[in-house]
PDB file of C-alpha atoms in Angstrom:
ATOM      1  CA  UNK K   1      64.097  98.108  85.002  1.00 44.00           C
ATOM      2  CA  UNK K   2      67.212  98.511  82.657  1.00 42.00           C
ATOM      3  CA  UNK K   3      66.142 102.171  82.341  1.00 48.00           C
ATOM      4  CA  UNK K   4      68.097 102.385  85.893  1.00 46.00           C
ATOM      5  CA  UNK K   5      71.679 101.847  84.455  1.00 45.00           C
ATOM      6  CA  UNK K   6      70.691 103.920  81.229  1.00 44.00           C
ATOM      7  CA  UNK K   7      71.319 106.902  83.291  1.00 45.00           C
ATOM      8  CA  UNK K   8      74.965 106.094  84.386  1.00 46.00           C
ATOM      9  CA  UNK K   9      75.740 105.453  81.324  1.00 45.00           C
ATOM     10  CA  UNK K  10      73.612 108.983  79.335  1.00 48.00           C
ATOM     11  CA  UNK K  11      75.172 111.200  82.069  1.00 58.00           C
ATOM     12  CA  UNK K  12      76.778 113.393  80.253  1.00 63.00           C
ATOM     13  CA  UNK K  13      79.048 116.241  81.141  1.00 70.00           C
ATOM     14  CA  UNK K  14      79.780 118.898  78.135  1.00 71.00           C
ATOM     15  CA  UNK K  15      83.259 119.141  76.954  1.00 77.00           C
ATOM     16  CA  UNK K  16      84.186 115.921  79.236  1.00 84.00           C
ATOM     17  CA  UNK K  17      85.554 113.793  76.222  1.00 86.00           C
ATOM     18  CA  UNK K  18      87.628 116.400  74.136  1.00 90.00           C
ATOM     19  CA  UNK K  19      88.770 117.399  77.646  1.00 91.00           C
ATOM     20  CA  UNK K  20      89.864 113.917  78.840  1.00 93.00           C
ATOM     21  CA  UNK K  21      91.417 113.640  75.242  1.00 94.00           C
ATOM     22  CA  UNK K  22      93.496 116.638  75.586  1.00 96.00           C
ATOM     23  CA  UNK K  23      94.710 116.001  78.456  1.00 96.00           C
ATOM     24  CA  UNK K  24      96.481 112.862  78.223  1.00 97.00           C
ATOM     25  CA  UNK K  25      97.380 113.917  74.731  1.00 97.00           C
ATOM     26  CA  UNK K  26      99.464 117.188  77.076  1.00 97.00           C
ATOM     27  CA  UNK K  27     100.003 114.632  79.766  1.00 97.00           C
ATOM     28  CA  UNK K  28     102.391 112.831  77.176  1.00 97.00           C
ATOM     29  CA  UNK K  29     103.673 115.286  75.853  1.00 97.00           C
ATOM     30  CA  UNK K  30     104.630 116.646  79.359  1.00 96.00           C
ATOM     31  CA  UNK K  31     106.340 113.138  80.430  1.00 96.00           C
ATOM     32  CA  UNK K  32     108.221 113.218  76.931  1.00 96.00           C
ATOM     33  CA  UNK K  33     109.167 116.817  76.236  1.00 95.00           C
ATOM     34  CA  UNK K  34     109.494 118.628  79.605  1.00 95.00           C
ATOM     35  CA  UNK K  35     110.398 116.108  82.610  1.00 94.00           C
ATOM     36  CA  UNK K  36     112.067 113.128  80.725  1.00 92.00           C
ATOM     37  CA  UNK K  37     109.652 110.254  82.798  1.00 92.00           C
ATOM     38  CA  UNK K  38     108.688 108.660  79.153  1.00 93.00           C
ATOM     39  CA  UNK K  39     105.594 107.093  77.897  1.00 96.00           C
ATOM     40  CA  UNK K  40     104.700 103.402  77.534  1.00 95.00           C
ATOM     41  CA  UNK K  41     102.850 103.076  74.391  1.00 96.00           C
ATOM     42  CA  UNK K  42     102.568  99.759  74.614  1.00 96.00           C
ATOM     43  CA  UNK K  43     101.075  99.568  78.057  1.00 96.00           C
ATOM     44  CA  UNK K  44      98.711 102.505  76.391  1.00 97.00           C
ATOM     45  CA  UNK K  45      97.738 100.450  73.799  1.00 97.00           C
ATOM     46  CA  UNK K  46      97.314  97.524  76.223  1.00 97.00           C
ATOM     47  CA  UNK K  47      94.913 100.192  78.576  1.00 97.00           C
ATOM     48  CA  UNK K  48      93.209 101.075  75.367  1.00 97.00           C
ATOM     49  CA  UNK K  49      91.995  97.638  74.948  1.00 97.00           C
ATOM     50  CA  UNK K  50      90.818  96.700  78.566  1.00 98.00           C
ATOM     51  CA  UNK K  51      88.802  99.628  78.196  1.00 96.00           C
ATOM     52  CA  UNK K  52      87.296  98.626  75.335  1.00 96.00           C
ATOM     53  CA  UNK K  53      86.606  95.203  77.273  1.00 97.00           C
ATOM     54  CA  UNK K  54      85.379  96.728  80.233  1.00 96.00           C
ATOM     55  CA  UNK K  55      82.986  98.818  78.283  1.00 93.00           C
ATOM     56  CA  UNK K  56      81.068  96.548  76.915  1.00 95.00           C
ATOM     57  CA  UNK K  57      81.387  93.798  80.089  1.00 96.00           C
ATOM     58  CA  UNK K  58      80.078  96.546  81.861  1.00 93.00           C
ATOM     59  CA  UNK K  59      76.979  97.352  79.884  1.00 92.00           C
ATOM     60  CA  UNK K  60      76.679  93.322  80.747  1.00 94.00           C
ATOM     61  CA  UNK K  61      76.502  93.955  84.650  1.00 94.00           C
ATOM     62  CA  UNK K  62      74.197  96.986  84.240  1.00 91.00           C
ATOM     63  CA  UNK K  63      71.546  94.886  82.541  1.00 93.00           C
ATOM     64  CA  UNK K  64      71.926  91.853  85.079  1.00 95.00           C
ATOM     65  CA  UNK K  65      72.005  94.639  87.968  1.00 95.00           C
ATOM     66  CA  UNK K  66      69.272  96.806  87.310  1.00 93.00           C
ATOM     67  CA  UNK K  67      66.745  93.994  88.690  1.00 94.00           C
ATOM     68  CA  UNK K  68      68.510  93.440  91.823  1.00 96.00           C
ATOM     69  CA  UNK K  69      68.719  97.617  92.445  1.00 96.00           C
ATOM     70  CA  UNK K  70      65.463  97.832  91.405  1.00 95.00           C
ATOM     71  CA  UNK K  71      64.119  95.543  93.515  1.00 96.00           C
ATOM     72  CA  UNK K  72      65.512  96.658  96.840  1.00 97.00           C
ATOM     73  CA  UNK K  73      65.060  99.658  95.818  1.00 96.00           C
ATOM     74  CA  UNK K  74      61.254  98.836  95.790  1.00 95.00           C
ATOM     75  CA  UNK K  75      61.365  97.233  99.424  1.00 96.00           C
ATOM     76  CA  UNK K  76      62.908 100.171 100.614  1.00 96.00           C
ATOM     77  CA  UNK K  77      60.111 101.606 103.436  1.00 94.00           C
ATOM     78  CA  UNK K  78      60.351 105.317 102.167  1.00 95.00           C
ATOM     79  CA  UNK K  79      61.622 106.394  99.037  1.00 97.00           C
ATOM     80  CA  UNK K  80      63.771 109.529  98.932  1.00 97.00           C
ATOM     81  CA  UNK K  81      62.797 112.356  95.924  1.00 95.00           C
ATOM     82  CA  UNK K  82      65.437 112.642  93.142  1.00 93.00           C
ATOM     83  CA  UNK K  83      63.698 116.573  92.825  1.00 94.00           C
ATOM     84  CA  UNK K  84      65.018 117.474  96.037  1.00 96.00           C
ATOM     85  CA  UNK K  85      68.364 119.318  96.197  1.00 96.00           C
ATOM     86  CA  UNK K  86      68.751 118.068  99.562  1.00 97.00           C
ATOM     87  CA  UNK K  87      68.410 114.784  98.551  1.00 97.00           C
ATOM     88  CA  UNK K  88      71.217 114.764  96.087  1.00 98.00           C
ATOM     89  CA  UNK K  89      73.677 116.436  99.059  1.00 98.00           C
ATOM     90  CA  UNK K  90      73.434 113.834 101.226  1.00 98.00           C
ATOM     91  CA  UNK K  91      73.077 111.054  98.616  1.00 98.00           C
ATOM     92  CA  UNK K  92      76.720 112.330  97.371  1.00 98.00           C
ATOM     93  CA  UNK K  93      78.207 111.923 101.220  1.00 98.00           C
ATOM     94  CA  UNK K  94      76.213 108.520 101.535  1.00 98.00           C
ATOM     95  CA  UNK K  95      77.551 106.890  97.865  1.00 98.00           C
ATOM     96  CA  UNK K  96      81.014 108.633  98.724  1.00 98.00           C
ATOM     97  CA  UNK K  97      80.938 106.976 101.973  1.00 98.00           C
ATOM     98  CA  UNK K  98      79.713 103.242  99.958  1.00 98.00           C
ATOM     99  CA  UNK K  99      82.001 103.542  97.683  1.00 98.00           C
ATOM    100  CA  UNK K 100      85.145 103.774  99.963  1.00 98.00           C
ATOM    101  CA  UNK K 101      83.961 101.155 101.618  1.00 98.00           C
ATOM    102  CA  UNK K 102      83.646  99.175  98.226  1.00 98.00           C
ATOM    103  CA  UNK K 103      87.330 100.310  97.220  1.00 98.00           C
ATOM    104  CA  UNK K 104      88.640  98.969 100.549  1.00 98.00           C
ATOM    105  CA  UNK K 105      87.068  95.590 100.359  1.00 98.00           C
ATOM    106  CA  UNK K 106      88.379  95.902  96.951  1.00 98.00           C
ATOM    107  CA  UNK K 107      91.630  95.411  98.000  1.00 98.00           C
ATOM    108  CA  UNK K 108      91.012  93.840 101.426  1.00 98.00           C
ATOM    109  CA  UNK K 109      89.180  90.734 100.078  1.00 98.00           C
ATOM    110  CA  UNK K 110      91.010  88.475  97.432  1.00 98.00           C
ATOM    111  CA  UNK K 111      87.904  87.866  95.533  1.00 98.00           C
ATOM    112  CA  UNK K 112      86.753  91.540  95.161  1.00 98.00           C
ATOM    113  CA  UNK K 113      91.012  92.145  94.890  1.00 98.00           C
ATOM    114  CA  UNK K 114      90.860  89.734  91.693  1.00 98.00           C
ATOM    115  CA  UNK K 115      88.420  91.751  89.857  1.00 97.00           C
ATOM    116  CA  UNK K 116      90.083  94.856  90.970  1.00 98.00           C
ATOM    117  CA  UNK K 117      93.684  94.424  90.127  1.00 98.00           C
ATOM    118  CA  UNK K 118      93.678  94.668  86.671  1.00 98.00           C
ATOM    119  CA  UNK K 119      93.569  98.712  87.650  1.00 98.00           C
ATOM    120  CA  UNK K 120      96.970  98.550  89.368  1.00 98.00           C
ATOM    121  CA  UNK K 121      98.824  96.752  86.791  1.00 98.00           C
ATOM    122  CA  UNK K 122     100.411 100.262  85.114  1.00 97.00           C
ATOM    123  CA  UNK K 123     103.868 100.721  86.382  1.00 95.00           C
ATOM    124  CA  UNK K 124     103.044 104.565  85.078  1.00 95.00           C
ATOM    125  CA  UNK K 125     100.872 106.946  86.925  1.00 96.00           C
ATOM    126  CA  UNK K 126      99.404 108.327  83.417  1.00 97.00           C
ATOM    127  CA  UNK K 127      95.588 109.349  83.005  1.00 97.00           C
ATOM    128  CA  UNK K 128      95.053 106.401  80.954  1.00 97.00           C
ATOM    129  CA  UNK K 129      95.914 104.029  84.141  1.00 96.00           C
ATOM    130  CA  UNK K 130      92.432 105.513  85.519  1.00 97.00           C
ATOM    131  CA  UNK K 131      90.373 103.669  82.272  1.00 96.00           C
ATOM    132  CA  UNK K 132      92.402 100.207  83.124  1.00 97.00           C
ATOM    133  CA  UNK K 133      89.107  98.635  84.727  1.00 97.00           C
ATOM    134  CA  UNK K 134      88.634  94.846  85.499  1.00 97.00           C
ATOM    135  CA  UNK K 135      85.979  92.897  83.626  1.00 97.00           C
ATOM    136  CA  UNK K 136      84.710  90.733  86.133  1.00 97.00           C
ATOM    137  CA  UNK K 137      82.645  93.331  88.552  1.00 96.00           C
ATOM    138  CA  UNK K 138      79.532  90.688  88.419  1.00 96.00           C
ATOM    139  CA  UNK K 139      81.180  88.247  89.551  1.00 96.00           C
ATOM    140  CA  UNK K 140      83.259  89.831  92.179  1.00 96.00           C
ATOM    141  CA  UNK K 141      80.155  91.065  93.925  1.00 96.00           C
ATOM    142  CA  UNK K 142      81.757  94.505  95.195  1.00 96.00           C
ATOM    143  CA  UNK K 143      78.634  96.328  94.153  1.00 96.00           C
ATOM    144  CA  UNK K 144      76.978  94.653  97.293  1.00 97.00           C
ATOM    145  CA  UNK K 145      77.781  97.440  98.797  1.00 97.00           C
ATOM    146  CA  UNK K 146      75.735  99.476  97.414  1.00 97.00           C
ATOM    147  CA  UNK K 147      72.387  97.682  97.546  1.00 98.00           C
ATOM    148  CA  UNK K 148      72.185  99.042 101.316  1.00 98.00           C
ATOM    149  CA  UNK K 149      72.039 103.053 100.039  1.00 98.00           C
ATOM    150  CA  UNK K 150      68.888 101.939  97.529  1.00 97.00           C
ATOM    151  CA  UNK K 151      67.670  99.618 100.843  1.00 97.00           C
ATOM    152  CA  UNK K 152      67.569 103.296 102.269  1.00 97.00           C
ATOM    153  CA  UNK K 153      65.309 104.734  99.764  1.00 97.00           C
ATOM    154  CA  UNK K 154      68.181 106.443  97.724  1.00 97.00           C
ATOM    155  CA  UNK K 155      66.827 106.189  93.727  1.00 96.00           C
ATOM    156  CA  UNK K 156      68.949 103.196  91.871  1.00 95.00           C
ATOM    157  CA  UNK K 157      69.260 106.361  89.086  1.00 94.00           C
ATOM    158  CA  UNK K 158      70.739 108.908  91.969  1.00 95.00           C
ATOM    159  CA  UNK K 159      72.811 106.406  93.058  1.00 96.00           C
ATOM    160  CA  UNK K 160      74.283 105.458  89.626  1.00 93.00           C
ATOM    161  CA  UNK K 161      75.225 109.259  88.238  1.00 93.00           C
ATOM    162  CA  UNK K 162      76.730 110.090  91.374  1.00 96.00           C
ATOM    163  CA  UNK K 163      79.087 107.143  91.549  1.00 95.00           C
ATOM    164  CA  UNK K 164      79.653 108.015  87.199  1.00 92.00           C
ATOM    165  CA  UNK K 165      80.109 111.632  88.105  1.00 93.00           C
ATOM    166  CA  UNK K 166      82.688 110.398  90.650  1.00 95.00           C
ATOM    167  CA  UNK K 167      84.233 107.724  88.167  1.00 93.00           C
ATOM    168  CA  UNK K 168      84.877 111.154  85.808  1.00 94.00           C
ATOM    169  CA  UNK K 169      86.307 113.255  88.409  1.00 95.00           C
ATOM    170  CA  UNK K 170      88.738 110.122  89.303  1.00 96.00           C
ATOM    171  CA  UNK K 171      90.009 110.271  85.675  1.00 97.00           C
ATOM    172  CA  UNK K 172      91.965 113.646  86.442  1.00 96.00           C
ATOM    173  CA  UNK K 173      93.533 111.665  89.730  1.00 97.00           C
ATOM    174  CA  UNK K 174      95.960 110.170  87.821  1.00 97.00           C
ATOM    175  CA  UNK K 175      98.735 111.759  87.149  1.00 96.00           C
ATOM    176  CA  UNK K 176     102.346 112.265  88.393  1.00 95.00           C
ATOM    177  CA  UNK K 177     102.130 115.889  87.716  1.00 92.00           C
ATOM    178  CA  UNK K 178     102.461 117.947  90.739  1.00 89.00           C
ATOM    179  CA  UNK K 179      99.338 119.970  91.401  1.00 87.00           C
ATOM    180  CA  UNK K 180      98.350 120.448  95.288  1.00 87.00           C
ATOM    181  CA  UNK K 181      95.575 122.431  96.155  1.00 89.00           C
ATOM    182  CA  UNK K 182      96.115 124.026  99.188  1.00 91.00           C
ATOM    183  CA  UNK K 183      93.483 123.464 102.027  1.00 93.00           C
ATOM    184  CA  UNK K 184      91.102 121.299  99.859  1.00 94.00           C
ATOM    185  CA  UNK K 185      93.798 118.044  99.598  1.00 95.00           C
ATOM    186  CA  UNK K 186      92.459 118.281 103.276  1.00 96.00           C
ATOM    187  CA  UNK K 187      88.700 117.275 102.056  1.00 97.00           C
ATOM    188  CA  UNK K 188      89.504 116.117  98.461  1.00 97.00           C
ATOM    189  CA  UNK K 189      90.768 113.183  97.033  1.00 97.00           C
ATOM    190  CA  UNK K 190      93.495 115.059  94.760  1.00 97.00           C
ATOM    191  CA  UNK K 191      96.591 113.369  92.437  1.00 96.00           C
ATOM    192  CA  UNK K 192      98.984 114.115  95.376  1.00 95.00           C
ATOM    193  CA  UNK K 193      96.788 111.941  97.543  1.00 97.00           C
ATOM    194  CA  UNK K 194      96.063 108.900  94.624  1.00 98.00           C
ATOM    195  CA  UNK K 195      99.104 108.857  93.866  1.00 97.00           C
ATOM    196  CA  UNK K 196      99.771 107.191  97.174  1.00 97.00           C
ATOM    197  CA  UNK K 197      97.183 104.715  96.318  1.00 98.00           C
ATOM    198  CA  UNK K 198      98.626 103.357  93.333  1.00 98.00           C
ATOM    199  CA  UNK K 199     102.053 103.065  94.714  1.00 97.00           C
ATOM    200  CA  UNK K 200     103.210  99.699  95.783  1.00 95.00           C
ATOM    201  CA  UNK K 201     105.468 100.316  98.332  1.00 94.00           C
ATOM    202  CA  UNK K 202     104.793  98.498 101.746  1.00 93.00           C
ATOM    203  CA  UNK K 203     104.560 102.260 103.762  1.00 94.00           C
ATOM    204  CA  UNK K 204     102.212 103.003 101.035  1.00 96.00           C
ATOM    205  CA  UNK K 205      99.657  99.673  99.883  1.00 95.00           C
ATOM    206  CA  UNK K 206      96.132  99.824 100.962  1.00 96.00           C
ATOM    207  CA  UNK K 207      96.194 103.090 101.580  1.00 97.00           C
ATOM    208  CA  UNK K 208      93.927 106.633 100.569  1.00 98.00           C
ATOM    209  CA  UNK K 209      90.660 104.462  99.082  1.00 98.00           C
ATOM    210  CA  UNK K 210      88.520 108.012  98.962  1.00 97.00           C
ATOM    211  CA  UNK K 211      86.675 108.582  95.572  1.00 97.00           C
ATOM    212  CA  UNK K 212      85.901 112.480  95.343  1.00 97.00           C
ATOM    213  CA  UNK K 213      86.721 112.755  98.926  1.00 98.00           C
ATOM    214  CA  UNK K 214      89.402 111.470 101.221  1.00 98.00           C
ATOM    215  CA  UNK K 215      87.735 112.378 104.710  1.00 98.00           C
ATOM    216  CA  UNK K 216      86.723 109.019 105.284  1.00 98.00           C
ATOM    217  CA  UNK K 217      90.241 108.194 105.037  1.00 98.00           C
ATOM    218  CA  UNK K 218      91.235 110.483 107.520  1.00 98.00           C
ATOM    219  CA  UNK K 219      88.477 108.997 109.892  1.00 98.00           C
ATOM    220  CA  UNK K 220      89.204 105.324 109.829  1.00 98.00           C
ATOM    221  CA  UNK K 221      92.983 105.215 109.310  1.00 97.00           C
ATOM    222  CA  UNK K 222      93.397 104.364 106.165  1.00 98.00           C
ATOM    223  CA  UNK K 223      95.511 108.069 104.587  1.00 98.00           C
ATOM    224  CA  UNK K 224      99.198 108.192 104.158  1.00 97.00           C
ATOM    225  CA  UNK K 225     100.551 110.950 102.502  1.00 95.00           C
ATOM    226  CA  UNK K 226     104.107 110.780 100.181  1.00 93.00           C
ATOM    227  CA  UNK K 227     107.137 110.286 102.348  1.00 92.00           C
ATOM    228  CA  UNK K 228     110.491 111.818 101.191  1.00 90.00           C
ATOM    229  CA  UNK K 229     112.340 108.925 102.014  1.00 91.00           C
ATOM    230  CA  UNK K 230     110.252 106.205 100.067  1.00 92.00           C
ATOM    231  CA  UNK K 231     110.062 107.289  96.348  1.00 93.00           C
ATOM    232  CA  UNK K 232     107.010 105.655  95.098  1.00 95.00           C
ATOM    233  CA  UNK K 233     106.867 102.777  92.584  1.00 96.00           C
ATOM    234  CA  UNK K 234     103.652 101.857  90.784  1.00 97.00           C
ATOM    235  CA  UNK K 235     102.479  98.400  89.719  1.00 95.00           C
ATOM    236  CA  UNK K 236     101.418  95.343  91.534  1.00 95.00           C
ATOM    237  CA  UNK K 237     103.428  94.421  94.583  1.00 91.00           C
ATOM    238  CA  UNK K 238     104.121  91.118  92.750  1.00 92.00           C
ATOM    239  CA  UNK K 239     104.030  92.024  88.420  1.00 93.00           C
ATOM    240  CA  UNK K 240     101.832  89.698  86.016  1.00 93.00           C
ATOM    241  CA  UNK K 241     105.105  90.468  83.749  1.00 91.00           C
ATOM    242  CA  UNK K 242     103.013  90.806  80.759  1.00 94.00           C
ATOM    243  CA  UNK K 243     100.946  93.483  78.417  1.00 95.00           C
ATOM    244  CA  UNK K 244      98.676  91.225  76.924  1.00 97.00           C
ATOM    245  CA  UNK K 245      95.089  92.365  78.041  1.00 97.00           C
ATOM    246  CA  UNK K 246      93.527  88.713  78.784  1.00 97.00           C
ATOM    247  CA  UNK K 247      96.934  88.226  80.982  1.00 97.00           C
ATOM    248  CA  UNK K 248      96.475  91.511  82.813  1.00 98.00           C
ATOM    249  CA  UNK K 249      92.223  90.906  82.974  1.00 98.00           C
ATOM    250  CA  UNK K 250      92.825  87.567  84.512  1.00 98.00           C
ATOM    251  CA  UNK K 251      96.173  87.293  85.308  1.00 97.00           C
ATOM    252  CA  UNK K 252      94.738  87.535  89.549  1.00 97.00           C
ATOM    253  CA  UNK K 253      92.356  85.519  88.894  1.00 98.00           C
ATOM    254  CA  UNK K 254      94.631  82.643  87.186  1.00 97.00           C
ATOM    255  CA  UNK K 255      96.668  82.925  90.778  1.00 97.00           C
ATOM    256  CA  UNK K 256      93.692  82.882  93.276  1.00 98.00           C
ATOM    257  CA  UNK K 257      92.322  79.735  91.646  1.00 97.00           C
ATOM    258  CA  UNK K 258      95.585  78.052  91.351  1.00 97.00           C
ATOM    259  CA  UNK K 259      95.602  78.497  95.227  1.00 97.00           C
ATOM    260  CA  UNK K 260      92.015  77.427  95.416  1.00 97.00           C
ATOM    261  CA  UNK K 261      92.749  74.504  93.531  1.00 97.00           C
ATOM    262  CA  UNK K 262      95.509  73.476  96.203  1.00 96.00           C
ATOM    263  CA  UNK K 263      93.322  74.243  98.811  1.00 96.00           C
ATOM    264  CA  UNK K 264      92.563  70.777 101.591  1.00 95.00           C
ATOM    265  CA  UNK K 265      89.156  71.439 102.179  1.00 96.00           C
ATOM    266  CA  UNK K 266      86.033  74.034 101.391  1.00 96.00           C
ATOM    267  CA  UNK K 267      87.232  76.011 104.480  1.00 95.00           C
ATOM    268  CA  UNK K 268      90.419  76.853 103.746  1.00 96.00           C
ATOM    269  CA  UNK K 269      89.412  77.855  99.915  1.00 97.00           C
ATOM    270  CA  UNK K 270      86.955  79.928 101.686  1.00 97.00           C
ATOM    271  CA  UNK K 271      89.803  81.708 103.989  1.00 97.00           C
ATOM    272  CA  UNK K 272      91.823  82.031 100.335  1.00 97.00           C
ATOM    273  CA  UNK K 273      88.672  83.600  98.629  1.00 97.00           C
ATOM    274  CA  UNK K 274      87.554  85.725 101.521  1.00 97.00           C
ATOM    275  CA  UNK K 275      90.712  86.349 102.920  1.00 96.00           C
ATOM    276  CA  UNK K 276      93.464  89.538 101.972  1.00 95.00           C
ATOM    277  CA  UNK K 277      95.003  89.440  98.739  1.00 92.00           C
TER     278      UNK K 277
END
């Protein structure tokens, strides 16, 4: 069954890496050399870390997952052909459409939001803030969410490379540079449009959740676009005020089970856990 998550993790798309590498490498330079915005090594060096965390937690919750996906998966009452072109068009629109929902409830539900907010800590928009990634996904439980598209007959593997193909495309989302393209940041989640969803301002938190696309944010409420009159400002709402990875990893959840903690009864730790952050 652990074959499942072996393909999110072998899909590979040429020239990705060097690419990535480049970029931020220009990215800097760009922030030093041409508009002044400067760099924050250290918070680079503290995203260079996480990541290093998250990769290997990660490889964690693809061996206790694969299983679970498998085994709905299984249940499903038809199962849809990974050979069929078809299959992979709608597959993208139906993971797309999962994995707003997960991003939402991401930031909707304090438990998912604990996991989750480790990835909003950079008080830069640089395209290292897109490989800041919580260690906890297992225990959060966002990828729920997903066990509906395999209860659909949607392949575990399909399911997996599309949402890693859309984890890749994210990477080039952010950025402060200003690149709009045209007609398409009406269908496409673009840097403009993440931008927004990174910013902590009240106009602009919980806002523009779309992965590749940002049509379903368009349909259920949830886009803003940049305002003149509210520069944005990046970072938690309410700062951890530290770069030390374990502080930034669990600094959320150190403050949702303080508040459990000093909760009167089950029921209102439940409303804590389950409720907004």
């Amino acid at each position: 069954m652990s074959h499942i998550f072996q393909h999110a993790h072998s899909v590979h798309i040429p020239g990705f890496l060097p690419l990535a590498m480049i970029t931020v490498v220009v990215e800097m330079l760009w922030r030093l050399l041409v508009v002044s915005k400067g760099y924050n090594f250290r918070s680079a060096g503290s995203t260079l870390l996480i990541a290093l965390g998250h990769t290997l937690t990660d490889a964690l919750t693809a061996l206790a997952l694969a299983p679970v996906f498998a085994l709905v998966w299984h249940f499903a009452p038809w199962h849809f052909s990974m050979h069929d072109w078809r299959v992979w068009v709608i597959g993208f629109f139906v993971v797309e459409f999962a994995y707003y929902w997960y991003h939402r409830f991401s930031h909707e539900v304090r438990w998912l939001w604990a996991s989750h907010a480790v990835h909003h800590t950079p008080e830069e928009m640089t395209l290292l803030s897109a490989i800041r990634l919580g260690w906890t996904n297992l225990i959060s439980a966002g990828w729920l969410v997903y066990l509906p598209v395999m209860a659909l007959g949607f392949d575990p593997r399909m399911v997996i490379i599309l949402l890693a193909l859309d984890l890749r495309f994210q990477f080039f989302l952010h950025t402060e540079a200003r690149i709009n393209l045209g007609l398409l940041e009406w269908i496409l989640n673009t840097p403009t449009h993440h931008r927004i969803h990174h910013a902590s301002n009240a106009p602009y938190i919980d806002k523009n959740y779309g992965g590749a696309l940002i049509i379903f944010d368009r349909m259920f409420g949830t886009f803003a676009a940049e305002r003149k009159d509210e520069p944005l400002r990046y970072g938690l709402d309410h700062p951890l005020g530290t770069h030390n990875p374990l502080g930034l990893v669990f600094g959320e959840w150190r403050r949702l089970l303080t508040d459990l903690r000093r909760a009167p009864n089950w029921y209102a730790a439940a409303r804590i856990a389950l409720g907004r952050p």
